[in-house]
Amino acid sequence: RRCDVLNRGFSGYNTRWAKLLLPRLIAAGAGAESTAAVTLFFGANDSALEELNPKQHVPLEEYAANLKSMVHYLSSVGITEDRVLLITPPPLQEAAWEKACLAKGERLNRRNATTGEYAQACVQVARACGTDVLDLWTLMQKQQDFSSYLSDGLHLSAEGSRFVAAQLWARLGEKLSALPLLVPYWRDVDHTDPEATLL
C-alpha cells in the first residue's frame, strides 16, 4: 500500500542492451521525485564466455562502464544514487548448468569464477558511484550447497527468488516503510461505507 512495484525484466539481456533501453523505460520528467528505488540486476549474461556465447557476452570493463552509465543516466533524470541498488549476478552451479547446456547440444558457456569477477566489478561500481549493492554471488555461496537457489544452475529457483526478496527487503524496507500509505490498512476501511474511506 505504500508504492507500486514495476518489474522490467528482459530475459537474456546484458548491460550493453539495457543501457540503450533504459531511457525508454525511465524517461526524463517521468516522476523521478516519486521513485523510491531502482534496482539494476545484470551480469549473468554479460559474463557468458565470449568464445561460446558471443551474442550475450560483454567484456568485463564494458560491463562496469555500462553499469556506471546507467547509474549516471538515472541521476541525470533525478533518481539520485542513494535510491539506486545494484545487484550482482548470482553464483553459477556449473555441473547443473553444464547438464542444461548439453541437453541443448551446447557446451558449458559460463564459469562461476568468471561470474565472480563480474560480481566483484558490480560491487566496485557501486562503491565508486555511491549506490547500495546486493552481492548475491557472495551471499548465496555462504551456504555450503547453494544449488537449491538455482533451478538449472543459472536461473533462480523459487527458493532463490525468496532469498533475493528477503535480501532486497533488508535493504529497501527502511526506505519504503517511511513512505505514507497510499490506501488505508484494511481494518481502517469503513465496511459499511467503503467509498467514504477509499475515494
mmCIF file of C-alpha atoms in Angstrom:
data_model
loop_
_atom_site.group_PDB
_atom_site.id
_atom_site.type_symbol
_atom_site.label_atom_id
_atom_site.label_comp_id
_atom_site.label_asym_id
_atom_site.label_seq_id
_atom_site.Cartn_x
_atom_site.Cartn_y
_atom_site.Cartn_z
ATOM 1 C CA ARG A 1 0.000 0.000 0.000
ATOM 2 C CA ARG A 2 2.998 2.341 0.021
ATOM 3 C CA CYS A 3 4.194 2.171 -3.582
ATOM 4 C CA ASP A 4 3.722 0.480 -6.924
ATOM 5 C CA VAL A 5 6.318 -2.070 -7.999
ATOM 6 C CA LEU A 6 7.187 -2.041 -11.689
ATOM 7 C CA ASN A 7 9.153 -5.022 -12.980
ATOM 8 C CA ARG A 8 11.084 -4.513 -16.187
ATOM 9 C CA GLY A 9 12.792 -7.871 -16.608
ATOM 10 C CA PHE A 10 14.192 -8.801 -20.015
ATOM 11 C CA SER A 11 15.232 -12.415 -20.334
ATOM 12 C CA GLY A 12 18.670 -12.868 -21.879
ATOM 13 C CA TYR A 13 19.596 -9.162 -21.898
ATOM 14 C CA ASN A 14 23.016 -7.812 -20.990
ATOM 15 C CA THR A 15 24.130 -4.343 -19.880
ATOM 16 C CA ARG A 16 25.011 -3.305 -23.449
ATOM 17 C CA TRP A 17 21.380 -3.667 -24.486
ATOM 18 C CA ALA A 18 19.890 -2.468 -21.176
ATOM 19 C CA LYS A 19 21.911 0.753 -21.290
ATOM 20 C CA LEU A 20 20.280 1.570 -24.637
ATOM 21 C CA LEU A 21 16.807 0.634 -23.408
ATOM 22 C CA LEU A 22 16.887 2.412 -20.027
ATOM 23 C CA PRO A 23 15.868 5.898 -21.315
ATOM 24 C CA ARG A 24 12.746 4.327 -22.830
ATOM 25 C CA LEU A 25 11.860 2.667 -19.537
ATOM 26 C CA ILE A 26 12.576 5.636 -17.280
ATOM 27 C CA ALA A 27 12.226 8.832 -19.263
ATOM 28 C CA ALA A 28 13.186 12.318 -18.120
ATOM 29 C CA GLY A 29 10.225 14.011 -16.466
ATOM 30 C CA ALA A 30 8.558 10.678 -15.673
ATOM 31 C CA GLY A 31 8.120 11.390 -11.961
ATOM 32 C CA ALA A 32 11.606 10.758 -10.636
ATOM 33 C CA GLU A 33 10.729 12.564 -7.398
ATOM 34 C CA SER A 34 8.176 9.859 -6.596
ATOM 35 C CA THR A 35 10.546 6.958 -7.391
ATOM 36 C CA ALA A 36 11.518 5.301 -4.124
ATOM 37 C CA ALA A 37 14.154 2.953 -5.544
ATOM 38 C CA VAL A 38 15.526 1.437 -8.744
ATOM 39 C CA THR A 39 17.334 -1.900 -8.826
ATOM 40 C CA LEU A 40 19.727 -2.886 -11.614
ATOM 41 C CA PHE A 41 20.342 -6.649 -11.778
ATOM 42 C CA PHE A 42 22.794 -7.641 -14.523
ATOM 43 C CA GLY A 43 25.892 -9.737 -15.041
ATOM 44 C CA ALA A 44 24.840 -13.360 -15.562
ATOM 45 C CA ASN A 45 24.553 -12.846 -19.319
ATOM 46 C CA ASP A 46 27.417 -10.347 -19.621
ATOM 47 C CA SER A 47 29.728 -12.924 -18.030
ATOM 48 C CA ALA A 48 28.961 -15.645 -20.587
ATOM 49 C CA LEU A 49 32.177 -16.931 -22.158
ATOM 50 C CA GLU A 50 32.899 -14.946 -25.326
ATOM 51 C CA GLU A 51 34.062 -17.892 -27.410
ATOM 52 C CA LEU A 52 30.941 -19.950 -26.616
ATOM 53 C CA ASN A 53 28.298 -17.225 -26.283
ATOM 54 C CA PRO A 54 29.428 -14.094 -28.159
ATOM 55 C CA LYS A 55 25.892 -12.746 -28.511
ATOM 56 C CA GLN A 56 25.367 -12.199 -24.777
ATOM 57 C CA HIS A 57 28.984 -11.723 -23.670
ATOM 58 C CA VAL A 58 30.096 -8.222 -22.675
ATOM 59 C CA PRO A 59 33.757 -7.678 -21.725
ATOM 60 C CA LEU A 60 34.314 -7.034 -18.008
ATOM 61 C CA GLU A 61 35.479 -3.418 -18.445
ATOM 62 C CA GLU A 62 32.499 -2.598 -20.667
ATOM 63 C CA TYR A 63 30.135 -4.238 -18.174
ATOM 64 C CA ALA A 64 31.429 -1.946 -15.415
ATOM 65 C CA ALA A 65 31.237 1.098 -17.703
ATOM 66 C CA ASN A 66 27.672 0.199 -18.688
ATOM 67 C CA LEU A 67 26.586 -0.052 -15.045
ATOM 68 C CA LYS A 68 28.173 3.341 -14.327
ATOM 69 C CA SER A 69 26.447 4.787 -17.378
ATOM 70 C CA MET A 70 23.053 3.541 -16.171
ATOM 71 C CA VAL A 71 23.593 4.971 -12.677
ATOM 72 C CA HIS A 72 24.644 8.308 -14.199
ATOM 73 C CA TYR A 73 21.631 8.307 -16.510
ATOM 74 C CA LEU A 74 19.279 7.720 -13.561
ATOM 75 C CA SER A 75 20.956 10.583 -11.711
ATOM 76 C CA SER A 76 20.510 12.825 -14.758
ATOM 77 C CA VAL A 77 16.741 12.280 -14.661
ATOM 78 C CA GLY A 78 16.518 12.941 -10.923
ATOM 79 C CA ILE A 79 16.892 9.473 -9.395
ATOM 80 C CA THR A 80 19.778 10.023 -7.017
ATOM 81 C CA GLU A 81 22.415 7.402 -6.241
ATOM 82 C CA ASP A 82 21.005 6.762 -2.760
ATOM 83 C CA ARG A 83 17.860 5.390 -4.451
ATOM 84 C CA VAL A 84 19.751 3.007 -6.757
ATOM 85 C CA LEU A 85 20.615 -0.556 -5.773
ATOM 86 C CA LEU A 86 22.957 -2.641 -7.924
ATOM 87 C CA ILE A 87 22.570 -6.421 -7.713
ATOM 88 C CA THR A 88 25.418 -8.737 -8.665
ATOM 89 C CA PRO A 89 24.794 -11.883 -10.659
ATOM 90 C CA PRO A 90 24.180 -14.941 -8.505
ATOM 91 C CA PRO A 91 26.758 -17.717 -8.475
ATOM 92 C CA LEU A 92 26.737 -20.378 -11.167
ATOM 93 C CA GLN A 93 26.350 -24.035 -10.234
ATOM 94 C CA GLU A 94 28.473 -25.352 -13.094
ATOM 95 C CA ALA A 95 27.514 -29.032 -13.023
ATOM 96 C CA ALA A 96 23.781 -28.301 -13.271
ATOM 97 C CA TRP A 97 24.248 -25.604 -15.927
ATOM 98 C CA GLU A 98 26.518 -27.886 -17.964
ATOM 99 C CA LYS A 99 23.766 -30.524 -17.916
ATOM 100 C CA ALA A 100 21.264 -27.900 -19.187
ATOM 101 C CA CYS A 101 23.708 -26.842 -21.923
ATOM 102 C CA LEU A 102 24.370 -30.421 -23.034
ATOM 103 C CA ALA A 103 20.619 -31.048 -23.259
ATOM 104 C CA LYS A 104 20.516 -28.237 -25.857
ATOM 105 C CA GLY A 105 23.534 -29.635 -27.704
ATOM 106 C CA GLU A 106 25.851 -26.918 -26.377
ATOM 107 C CA ARG A 107 28.982 -26.806 -24.239
ATOM 108 C CA LEU A 108 29.236 -25.185 -20.806
ATOM 109 C CA ASN A 109 29.201 -21.475 -21.717
ATOM 110 C CA ARG A 110 29.737 -19.901 -18.296
ATOM 111 C CA ARG A 111 32.087 -20.361 -15.340
ATOM 112 C CA ASN A 112 31.413 -19.470 -11.706
ATOM 113 C CA ALA A 113 34.869 -17.892 -11.310
ATOM 114 C CA THR A 114 34.180 -15.621 -14.294
ATOM 115 C CA THR A 115 30.766 -14.695 -12.910
ATOM 116 C CA GLY A 116 32.559 -13.834 -9.665
ATOM 117 C CA GLU A 117 34.771 -11.336 -11.499
ATOM 118 C CA TYR A 118 31.644 -9.601 -12.830
ATOM 119 C CA ALA A 119 30.090 -9.649 -9.350
ATOM 120 C CA GLN A 120 33.214 -8.005 -7.929
ATOM 121 C CA ALA A 121 33.129 -5.373 -10.690
ATOM 122 C CA CYS A 122 29.494 -4.633 -9.792
ATOM 123 C CA VAL A 123 30.461 -4.157 -6.133
ATOM 124 C CA GLN A 124 33.289 -1.807 -7.164
ATOM 125 C CA VAL A 125 30.957 0.231 -9.413
ATOM 126 C CA ALA A 126 28.501 0.595 -6.530
ATOM 127 C CA ARG A 127 31.296 1.907 -4.281
ATOM 128 C CA ALA A 128 32.540 4.303 -6.953
ATOM 129 C CA CYS A 129 29.046 5.617 -7.740
ATOM 130 C CA GLY A 130 27.774 5.776 -4.156
ATOM 131 C CA THR A 131 24.926 3.289 -4.619
ATOM 132 C CA ASP A 132 23.939 0.384 -2.420
ATOM 133 C CA VAL A 133 24.774 -3.122 -3.636
ATOM 134 C CA LEU A 134 23.357 -6.571 -3.046
ATOM 135 C CA ASP A 135 26.185 -9.058 -3.590
ATOM 136 C CA LEU A 136 24.234 -12.225 -4.382
ATOM 137 C CA TRP A 137 27.308 -14.007 -5.690
ATOM 138 C CA THR A 138 28.940 -13.862 -2.250
ATOM 139 C CA LEU A 139 25.833 -14.175 -0.073
ATOM 140 C CA MET A 140 24.456 -17.248 -1.807
ATOM 141 C CA GLN A 141 27.779 -19.067 -1.593
ATOM 142 C CA LYS A 142 27.859 -18.620 2.166
ATOM 143 C CA GLN A 143 25.505 -21.603 2.079
ATOM 144 C CA GLN A 144 27.699 -24.632 1.519
ATOM 145 C CA ASP A 145 25.304 -26.009 -1.109
ATOM 146 C CA PHE A 146 23.722 -23.078 -2.916
ATOM 147 C CA SER A 147 22.253 -25.222 -5.711
ATOM 148 C CA SER A 148 18.761 -25.039 -4.190
ATOM 149 C CA TYR A 149 18.745 -21.319 -5.063
ATOM 150 C CA LEU A 150 19.084 -22.141 -8.788
ATOM 151 C CA SER A 151 16.597 -24.063 -10.912
ATOM 152 C CA ASP A 152 19.109 -25.156 -13.562
ATOM 153 C CA GLY A 153 22.451 -23.940 -12.239
ATOM 154 C CA LEU A 154 21.949 -20.412 -13.653
ATOM 155 C CA HIS A 155 18.384 -19.159 -13.160
ATOM 156 C CA LEU A 156 16.817 -18.542 -9.757
ATOM 157 C CA SER A 157 14.548 -21.222 -8.313
ATOM 158 C CA ALA A 158 11.537 -20.381 -6.133
ATOM 159 C CA GLU A 159 13.810 -20.685 -3.099
ATOM 160 C CA GLY A 160 16.398 -18.432 -4.746
ATOM 161 C CA SER A 161 13.711 -15.857 -5.521
ATOM 162 C CA ARG A 162 12.613 -15.900 -1.871
ATOM 163 C CA PHE A 163 16.249 -15.432 -0.827
ATOM 164 C CA VAL A 164 16.612 -12.429 -3.161
ATOM 165 C CA ALA A 165 13.314 -10.944 -1.935
ATOM 166 C CA ALA A 166 14.424 -11.236 1.694
ATOM 167 C CA GLN A 167 17.796 -9.638 0.916
ATOM 168 C CA LEU A 168 16.112 -6.838 -1.055
ATOM 169 C CA TRP A 169 13.648 -6.148 1.734
ATOM 170 C CA ALA A 170 16.520 -5.909 4.221
ATOM 171 C CA ARG A 171 17.955 -3.069 2.102
ATOM 172 C CA LEU A 172 14.769 -1.382 0.895
ATOM 173 C CA GLY A 173 12.428 -1.955 3.835
ATOM 174 C CA GLU A 174 13.520 1.094 5.803
ATOM 175 C CA LYS A 175 13.165 3.399 2.785
ATOM 176 C CA LEU A 176 9.760 2.015 1.881
ATOM 177 C CA SER A 177 8.364 1.857 5.421
ATOM 178 C CA ALA A 178 8.954 5.610 5.730
ATOM 179 C CA LEU A 179 6.586 6.270 2.815
ATOM 180 C CA PRO A 180 2.987 7.234 3.581
ATOM 181 C CA LEU A 181 0.212 4.750 2.924
ATOM 182 C CA LEU A 182 -1.475 5.351 -0.437
ATOM 183 C CA VAL A 183 -4.566 3.475 0.699
ATOM 184 C CA PRO A 184 -5.592 2.660 4.282
ATOM 185 C CA TYR A 185 -4.919 -0.513 6.201
ATOM 186 C CA TRP A 186 -7.842 -2.909 5.739
ATOM 187 C CA ARG A 187 -9.009 -2.584 9.348
ATOM 188 C CA ASP A 188 -9.362 1.168 8.808
ATOM 189 C CA VAL A 189 -11.775 0.810 5.888
ATOM 190 C CA ASP A 190 -15.377 1.544 6.822
ATOM 191 C CA HIS A 191 -17.019 -1.686 5.638
ATOM 192 C CA THR A 192 -20.491 -0.119 5.773
ATOM 193 C CA ASP A 193 -19.435 2.741 3.507
ATOM 194 C CA PRO A 194 -16.099 1.867 1.788
ATOM 195 C CA GLU A 195 -16.410 4.806 -0.643
ATOM 196 C CA ALA A 196 -16.121 7.200 2.275
ATOM 197 C CA THR A 197 -12.727 5.738 3.165
ATOM 198 C CA LEU A 198 -11.327 4.828 -0.246
ATOM 199 C CA LEU A 199 -12.486 7.619 -2.556
#
